[in-house]
Amino acid sequence: MAEDEPNGGAPGTQDGPYTGPRAADYVPEPDHSDDPGYVTRTRFLSNVAIAGGGVLTAAILVPVVGFAVTTPLKPEEFRWVDIGPASDYLKNPPPYTNPAPSTKIGEVASLAVSGPSSDADRRIYVVYGLKNPSARPQPSPGEDTKVYEAKFAKWASGLTAADFDLLAIWNRCAHLGCPVAYSPGSAGYVCPCHGGAYDSRGLVTGGPPPRPLDRVDIKIVDSSKSFTPEQVEAGKDRVPPAVAAKSSNPNLRVLVGKPYSIDEAQQPFALHDPGMPVSGTLSHLYPFT
Ligand code: FES
């Protein structure tokens, strides 16, 4: 019987009665399962893990997304770059009687440009040539050389400096961007990547390019004169190539500036990426063409 046992039957020690917790003393933990505001330790640790993961993900994604979004929005900045005296480029003096290709090519080491797609390999060809190269008389089949030369000389004698203009042609192929090179043999540009071909003014003569070579704004200025930004903006500082070609002014300099695209009619458009047509039906279907 319990009352017959020492310590009422509870386990004890040799030194005295048991004083520890008894089953009758147990008080159950309150149940918070229905309380949405109660945060258990498990839930707290889960929230900490989720928050930490979110912070790490944001630390990786924010710079990447920010770069991807803001880079295209950031406009390129161009400045006028002096590429040398005008006399270096205006080397096709009257009376233009040489039947050889009349286009002069000057290669500039690099086009100074800053912006998201700045490219150290940007190069331009400076062309002082006929505005309408196709107007050059061609020898007829079987035509006597002297007869042709006389015909050419007569045509050339009617030319003036106003029949020539100064162009800066970017060497970036309009197909996929490979650097084109001037070919004296064809008096045009050829692309080593997929056989794109252009004439001396950068108009497409063969291959896959969807538009002509891009151009770069070019002007001749008298460096001894100063102009306000408004006058420069209005083009008042520009000396026409036809005037510069007949001038001996040593202060005339050639400057190149902002690139732009053109269509086959040589109408200017905002600069397009390689592969993009600038006008016509295909320009509306891009990039599905
Ligand atoms: S990149 Fe020039 S033809 Fe393709």
Coordinates of C-alpha atoms and ligand atoms in Angstrom, one line a residue:
M1 CA 0.0 0.0 0.0
A2 CA 1.2 3.6 -0.8
E3 CA 0.6 4.8 2.7
D4 CA 2.7 1.9 3.9
E5 CA 5.5 2.9 1.7
P6 CA 8.0 5.7 2.5
N7 CA 7.5 8.9 0.5
G8 CA 4.0 7.9 -0.6
G9 CA 5.4 5.6 -3.3
A10 CA 7.2 8.4 -5.2
P11 CA 10.8 7.7 -6.2
G12 CA 13.2 9.0 -3.7
T13 CA 16.7 9.1 -2.9
Q14 CA 18.7 7.6 -0.2
D15 CA 19.1 11.0 1.3
G16 CA 15.4 12.1 1.5
P17 CA 12.0 12.3 -0.3
Y18 CA 11.7 13.1 -4.1
T19 CA 11.1 16.8 -4.6
G20 CA 11.1 17.0 -8.5
P21 CA 8.1 17.8 -10.9
R22 CA 5.2 15.4 -10.7
A23 CA 2.8 14.5 -13.5
A24 CA 0.1 16.3 -11.7
D25 CA 2.1 19.6 -11.9
Y26 CA 2.3 19.6 -15.9
V27 CA 0.7 22.7 -17.5
P28 CA 0.3 22.2 -21.3
E29 CA 1.7 24.9 -23.8
P30 CA -1.1 27.2 -25.1
D31 CA -2.2 26.3 -28.6
H32 CA -1.6 29.3 -31.0
S33 CA -2.4 27.4 -34.2
D34 CA -5.6 29.5 -34.7
D35 CA -3.8 32.8 -34.0
P36 CA -2.5 34.3 -37.4
G37 CA -0.5 36.9 -35.5
Y38 CA 1.5 34.4 -33.5
V39 CA 5.0 33.8 -34.9
T40 CA 6.4 30.4 -34.1
R41 CA 10.1 29.9 -34.1
T42 CA 9.8 27.8 -37.3
R43 CA 7.8 30.5 -39.0
F44 CA 10.3 33.2 -37.9
L45 CA 13.3 31.3 -39.2
S46 CA 11.4 30.7 -42.5
N47 CA 10.7 34.4 -42.9
V48 CA 14.3 35.3 -42.1
A49 CA 15.5 32.8 -44.8
I50 CA 13.0 34.2 -47.4
A51 CA 14.0 37.8 -46.6
G52 CA 17.7 36.9 -46.9
G53 CA 17.1 35.2 -50.2
G54 CA 15.2 38.2 -51.5
V55 CA 18.0 40.6 -50.5
L56 CA 20.6 38.4 -52.3
T57 CA 18.4 38.1 -55.4
A58 CA 17.9 41.8 -55.5
A59 CA 21.6 42.5 -55.0
I60 CA 22.2 40.4 -58.2
L61 CA 19.3 41.4 -60.3
V62 CA 19.0 45.2 -59.7
P63 CA 22.4 46.1 -61.2
V64 CA 21.8 43.7 -64.1
V65 CA 18.3 44.9 -64.9
G66 CA 19.4 48.5 -64.3
F67 CA 22.3 48.2 -66.8
A68 CA 20.0 46.5 -69.4
V69 CA 17.3 49.1 -69.1
T70 CA 19.3 52.3 -68.7
T71 CA 22.0 51.6 -71.2
P72 CA 19.8 51.8 -74.3
L73 CA 18.1 54.8 -72.9
K74 CA 21.4 56.6 -72.4
P75 CA 22.0 58.7 -75.5
E76 CA 25.4 58.6 -77.2
E77 CA 27.4 61.7 -76.9
F78 CA 29.3 62.9 -79.9
R79 CA 31.6 65.8 -80.4
W80 CA 33.2 67.3 -83.4
V81 CA 36.7 65.9 -84.0
D82 CA 39.3 67.7 -86.1
I83 CA 40.8 65.2 -88.6
G84 CA 43.2 67.5 -90.3
P85 CA 43.6 70.3 -92.9
A86 CA 41.1 70.4 -95.7
S87 CA 43.9 70.3 -98.3
D88 CA 44.5 66.7 -97.2
Y89 CA 41.1 65.6 -98.4
L90 CA 40.2 67.9 -101.3
K91 CA 42.6 66.4 -103.7
N92 CA 40.6 66.2 -106.9
P93 CA 41.2 69.6 -108.5
P94 CA 39.7 70.7 -111.8
P95 CA 39.6 69.9 -114.6
Y96 CA 39.1 66.3 -113.4
T97 CA 40.4 64.8 -116.7
N98 CA 41.9 61.7 -115.3
P99 CA 39.7 58.7 -116.3
A100 CA 40.8 56.8 -113.1
P101 CA 38.3 56.7 -110.3
S102 CA 38.0 60.2 -109.1
T103 CA 37.2 59.4 -105.5
K104 CA 39.8 60.1 -102.9
I105 CA 39.8 58.0 -99.8
G106 CA 41.3 59.1 -96.5
E107 CA 41.2 56.7 -93.6
V108 CA 40.9 58.2 -90.1
A109 CA 42.4 56.1 -87.3
S110 CA 39.3 56.2 -85.1
L111 CA 36.1 58.1 -84.8
A112 CA 36.0 59.7 -81.4
V113 CA 32.7 58.9 -79.9
S114 CA 31.5 58.1 -76.5
G115 CA 28.4 56.3 -75.4
P116 CA 27.0 52.9 -74.6
S117 CA 28.2 51.3 -77.8
S118 CA 31.4 53.1 -78.2
D119 CA 33.7 51.1 -80.4
A120 CA 37.4 51.6 -80.7
D121 CA 37.3 50.0 -84.1
R122 CA 35.1 52.6 -85.6
R123 CA 36.7 54.0 -88.7
I124 CA 35.6 56.3 -91.4
Y125 CA 36.6 56.9 -94.9
V126 CA 36.6 60.5 -96.0
V127 CA 35.5 60.7 -99.7
Y128 CA 35.8 63.7 -101.9
G129 CA 34.2 62.6 -105.0
L130 CA 31.5 63.0 -107.6
K131 CA 28.0 63.5 -106.2
N132 CA 26.8 61.4 -109.1
P133 CA 29.5 58.8 -110.0
S134 CA 27.2 57.1 -112.5
A135 CA 27.4 60.2 -114.7
R136 CA 30.9 59.4 -115.7
P137 CA 30.9 58.4 -119.4
Q138 CA 31.8 54.8 -119.9
P139 CA 33.5 53.4 -123.0
S140 CA 31.2 51.7 -125.4
P141 CA 32.0 48.2 -126.5
G142 CA 34.7 48.3 -129.1
E143 CA 35.0 52.1 -128.8
D144 CA 38.4 53.5 -129.9
T145 CA 40.4 54.6 -126.8
K146 CA 41.1 58.0 -128.3
V147 CA 37.5 58.6 -129.0
Y148 CA 36.5 57.6 -125.5
E149 CA 39.2 59.8 -124.0
A150 CA 38.0 62.8 -126.0
K151 CA 34.4 62.1 -124.9
F152 CA 35.5 61.9 -121.3
A153 CA 37.6 65.1 -121.5
K154 CA 34.6 66.9 -122.9
W155 CA 32.4 65.7 -120.1
A156 CA 35.1 66.5 -117.5
S157 CA 35.7 70.0 -118.8
G158 CA 32.1 70.8 -117.9
L159 CA 32.5 69.7 -114.2
T160 CA 33.0 72.2 -111.5
A161 CA 33.8 71.8 -107.8
A162 CA 30.1 72.0 -107.1
D163 CA 29.8 68.5 -108.8
F164 CA 31.8 67.1 -105.9
D165 CA 31.0 66.7 -102.3
L166 CA 32.8 65.5 -99.1
L167 CA 31.5 62.5 -97.4
A168 CA 32.5 60.6 -94.3
I169 CA 31.6 56.9 -94.6
W170 CA 31.6 54.6 -91.5
N171 CA 33.3 51.3 -92.2
R172 CA 30.7 49.3 -90.2
C173 CA 28.9 46.9 -92.6
A174 CA 25.1 47.6 -92.6
H175 CA 24.5 43.8 -92.6
L176 CA 26.0 42.5 -89.3
G177 CA 28.6 45.1 -88.5
C178 CA 31.8 43.7 -89.9
P179 CA 34.4 46.3 -90.9
V180 CA 34.4 46.9 -94.6
A181 CA 37.5 47.9 -96.6
Y182 CA 37.9 50.1 -99.6
S183 CA 38.8 48.3 -102.7
P184 CA 40.6 50.5 -105.3
G185 CA 40.0 47.9 -108.0
S186 CA 36.2 48.2 -107.7
A187 CA 36.3 51.8 -106.4
G188 CA 34.0 50.7 -103.6
Y189 CA 33.8 48.9 -100.3
V190 CA 33.7 45.1 -99.7
C191 CA 32.8 43.2 -96.6
P192 CA 34.9 40.1 -95.7
C193 CA 32.1 38.4 -93.7
H194 CA 29.3 37.7 -96.2
G195 CA 30.3 39.4 -99.4
G196 CA 28.5 42.7 -99.0
A197 CA 29.6 45.2 -101.6
Y198 CA 29.1 49.0 -101.8
D199 CA 30.0 51.7 -104.3
S200 CA 32.3 54.6 -103.6
R201 CA 29.4 56.5 -101.8
G202 CA 28.5 53.4 -99.7
L203 CA 25.4 52.5 -101.7
V204 CA 24.8 48.7 -101.8
T205 CA 25.8 47.0 -105.0
G206 CA 25.7 43.4 -103.9
G207 CA 25.3 40.9 -101.0
P208 CA 23.0 40.9 -98.0
P209 CA 23.3 44.5 -96.5
P210 CA 19.8 45.9 -96.1
R211 CA 20.9 49.5 -96.5
P212 CA 23.9 51.7 -97.5
L213 CA 26.9 52.2 -95.2
D214 CA 26.2 54.7 -92.4
R215 CA 27.7 58.1 -92.7
V216 CA 29.2 60.6 -90.3
D217 CA 28.5 64.3 -90.3
I218 CA 31.4 66.1 -91.8
K219 CA 32.2 69.8 -92.2
I220 CA 35.0 72.2 -93.2
V221 CA 35.6 75.1 -90.9
D222 CA 37.9 78.1 -90.8
S223 CA 39.7 77.5 -87.5
S224 CA 40.8 81.2 -87.3
K225 CA 37.2 82.3 -86.9
S226 CA 34.9 81.8 -83.9
F227 CA 31.2 81.2 -83.8
T228 CA 28.6 81.0 -81.1
P229 CA 27.0 77.7 -80.4
E230 CA 23.8 78.9 -82.1
Q231 CA 25.7 79.8 -85.2
V232 CA 27.4 76.4 -85.2
E233 CA 24.0 74.7 -84.7
A234 CA 22.7 76.6 -87.7
G235 CA 25.7 75.6 -89.8
K236 CA 27.0 79.1 -90.2
D237 CA 30.6 77.9 -89.5
R238 CA 30.6 75.5 -92.5
V239 CA 32.7 76.3 -95.5
P240 CA 31.2 74.6 -98.6
P241 CA 33.6 72.0 -100.1
A242 CA 33.3 73.7 -103.5
V243 CA 34.6 76.9 -101.9
A244 CA 37.3 75.2 -99.8
A245 CA 38.5 73.2 -102.8
K246 CA 39.4 76.5 -104.6
S247 CA 40.8 78.2 -101.4
S248 CA 44.4 78.3 -100.3
N249 CA 43.4 79.3 -96.7
P250 CA 45.7 77.1 -94.5
N251 CA 43.2 77.5 -91.6
L252 CA 40.5 75.3 -93.2
R253 CA 40.1 72.1 -91.2
V254 CA 37.9 69.0 -91.6
L255 CA 35.8 68.0 -88.7
V256 CA 33.7 64.8 -88.3
G257 CA 30.8 64.5 -85.8
K258 CA 27.7 62.4 -85.4
P259 CA 26.9 59.2 -87.3
Y260 CA 23.6 58.7 -89.1
S261 CA 22.0 56.2 -91.4
I262 CA 20.8 56.7 -95.0
D263 CA 18.5 54.9 -97.4
E264 CA 19.3 54.1 -101.0
A265 CA 18.1 57.5 -102.0
Q266 CA 20.7 58.9 -99.6
Q267 CA 18.1 60.4 -97.4
P268 CA 19.3 60.7 -93.8
F269 CA 17.8 58.8 -90.9
A270 CA 18.6 58.4 -87.3
L271 CA 21.5 56.0 -86.8
H272 CA 20.2 52.4 -87.0
D273 CA 21.9 49.2 -85.9
P274 CA 23.3 46.8 -88.5
G275 CA 20.7 44.6 -90.1
M276 CA 17.9 47.2 -89.8
P277 CA 16.4 48.6 -92.9
V278 CA 15.7 52.3 -92.6
S279 CA 12.8 52.8 -95.0
G280 CA 10.4 50.8 -97.1
T281 CA 8.2 47.8 -96.3
L282 CA 11.1 45.8 -94.9
S283 CA 11.7 48.4 -92.2
H284 CA 8.2 47.7 -90.9
L285 CA 8.7 44.0 -90.9
Y286 CA 12.0 44.1 -89.1
P287 CA 13.2 41.9 -87.3
F288 CA 11.0 39.3 -89.0
T289 CA 12.7 39.8 -92.4
Ligands
FES1 S1 28.5 41.6 -92.1 FE1 29.0 42.5 -94.0 S2 28.0 41.3 -95.4 FE2 27.5 40.4 -93.5

